[in-house]
């Protein structure tokens, strides 16, 4: 007989969970495992709301297990470390991103690509080594293997650091892997949301020239002003698309809605690279001519490994790169989800867990 | 009043052309320019029959101007060289591939990527700078700027080497560009025709493990015994495809029919690369999740620059690589085209131009 979430593990925990495909979240009592010898336990102070959380609470990827406690941009302060933990101590500022386990022995794990390990264990909604389902960061405490804990540098405020752990690494990794990180290059960023605005900030810090590509003309002012993009392209405007043909070395496409690839491929120079980090559900049309004429490529990328995540956080700290956030109380989360659906946020909600998540008696 | 094809240029020429979208070829008198100071004139000995020739002859891509003389795998002997030509002399064995001109000044041209020049002039079915149309290698002679002429290595047979000028460079270039040259890695070659069979040979020469992926089980014996592939995967067999999931570092996709990409993407390991060199006439369906979850990519490639084409010829000569061909007479060309539509050739027709035109 399966145990209740409250009784599964040793330590009581409290959070908010979705119970069904409506995706509506509500208070939820559960439990976390005792801190193992390699584990780090921390009090959660903030958790970012990722668009993936929204997909998952509504079971849009058909993989959700209810009750589901989302949240994989989790930051806080260490409260306990296991006896074999070397890198962290009580009081340290730490975070956990999208993953909490991997096999540690496959080719990908050995190459610091845990995010591509076939036995990857996601931070929430996944089966852990002990068979229990993982619960994410919309909760008061978190415990994770030291390998998957990230140190947050002192000069980064914790609330703003949270979205780095998913949005940040998701765009940083492909900028590096696909070589779109040099000052002589010009890239486009499609979509100006959580991922898009981080892509602009990282690219600018790397010295890359950036054009924001969006369907909404009202984003132009923000893109050029606050975010520092070099130019703005309204993708519904055929004349602007034509004028920008063959001008970009690469494009980071953060849009997860269905959208045509051909106009984007047309913006690329010879050897240009279109990188998709948003995940449309259905296949997109790919005209072969558009790839052959100009030796272009379309590639994907999914978060990043732990080593690269640490590198990204250090880079953000060094260049003072902070996500633009709207801090909300826990009980605003359902409203936030609705606003997120309409992209009504600049540019990431972050739940003030430490101050507003109150356990019901 | 524009001059006829026979009169437009000073030198008489003769070849076979398609006149309409039936694609049927027949004898055609035309003319070529005088040999300019940068030019090389070739007496054509052999010309490979590329699948693109068929597409253009039948106006499958909608941009054919008739009459069209196809042929861009042209091998012959130099009969004249202009006074600025230092690389070639009369009597040299030479070749011409898919292009005869480019702007020479843009970034692509300066980086030896003339094949991506926005003002590329293809060997046939293109406009010359003087406004006349140009004609390909199903003909007795051709005049070409030296930059677009290749030196044929001494030990390479002229007839079997001809297809390398398009098929060879079309697979060699992406194999270099996308890094498919690490000995011991695993290459999948989808489609076993003109392009595919050369990809197998070049892949083996790079020291790769090569698996041919094909919908025709009957090609297995050839693939392994004659071409040297390490294994053969029947793409229409779900169980075999499933057992090969995540086993390949790269795939060269030579298939020109519309086909699903998802099964091929599944065969790739993490960071795997699928490069398409075939040209289906409708868009392919690209599933995004597999690209993201495995950091995979789908890239294109379109022949290669002149420097790289010469490098490819020299590489093939060194490794004794040439195409497997069926030599035909010029007047068999229409039958050959019919057979080509059914992929009934192992693996390239080559026209014995000098002896049958």
XYZ file of C-alpha atoms in Angstrom, chain A residues 61 108 113 115-116 173 177-178 261 269-273 276-289 291-302 308, chain B residues 61 63 107-108 111 113 116 173 177-178 261 270-273 276-280 282-289 291-302 308:
82
model
C 3.176 17.146 -21.801
C 26.974 12.336 -20.898
C 26.205 16.827 -19.525
C 21.071 17.241 -18.425
C 21.276 14.772 -21.337
C 24.357 26.942 -22.712
C 27.747 25.438 -27.553
C 26.703 26.903 -30.881
C 10.782 28.632 -39.328
C 23.790 34.510 -42.983
C 25.595 31.612 -44.650
C 26.533 29.098 -41.929
C 23.892 30.659 -39.673
C 22.396 28.728 -36.770
C 15.410 26.316 -30.496
C 15.010 26.388 -26.736
C 11.248 26.783 -26.668
C 9.454 23.525 -27.332
C 6.493 23.630 -29.682
C 4.405 20.515 -29.223
C 3.822 19.680 -32.852
C 6.501 19.372 -35.534
C 7.416 22.518 -37.449
C 7.725 22.699 -41.223
C 11.285 22.690 -42.463
C 11.858 23.531 -46.122
C 15.080 21.746 -47.082
C 16.037 24.518 -49.531
C 18.898 24.889 -44.971
C 20.876 23.933 -48.034
C 21.104 27.424 -49.465
C 23.530 28.852 -47.026
C 24.561 25.711 -45.125
C 22.321 26.620 -42.222
C 21.323 24.508 -39.282
C 18.493 24.147 -36.802
C 19.562 22.820 -33.417
C 18.067 22.326 -29.992
C 19.321 22.757 -26.462
C 17.977 21.789 -23.059
C 28.124 24.877 -16.908
C 11.728 22.951 -59.277
C 12.921 27.508 -62.631
C 32.542 37.243 -48.092
C 31.603 33.773 -49.325
C 36.351 32.383 -47.909
C 32.690 29.274 -50.366
C 27.153 30.015 -51.340
C 31.869 19.083 -47.772
C 32.124 21.081 -42.025
C 30.000 19.228 -39.502
C 12.833 12.996 -39.851
C 23.155 13.205 -27.746
C 24.842 16.050 -29.670
C 24.168 14.095 -32.861
C 24.012 15.786 -36.250
C 20.441 16.803 -45.262
C 21.850 17.027 -48.780
C 18.848 15.744 -50.685
C 16.213 18.192 -51.879
C 12.661 17.025 -51.265
C 7.973 19.744 -50.077
C 8.948 20.883 -46.579
C 9.962 18.206 -44.102
C 8.329 17.868 -40.717
C 10.744 18.719 -37.954
C 9.810 17.503 -34.467
C 11.335 19.875 -31.917
C 11.361 17.879 -28.666
C 16.255 18.268 -30.951
C 15.991 19.918 -27.561
C 16.161 16.823 -25.385
C 19.289 15.531 -27.104
C 20.886 18.809 -28.237
C 20.694 17.501 -31.778
C 20.831 19.501 -34.949
C 19.608 19.301 -38.517
C 21.832 21.087 -40.985
C 21.986 21.556 -44.723
C 24.829 21.616 -47.183
C 25.000 22.438 -50.875
C 37.400 22.098 -51.191
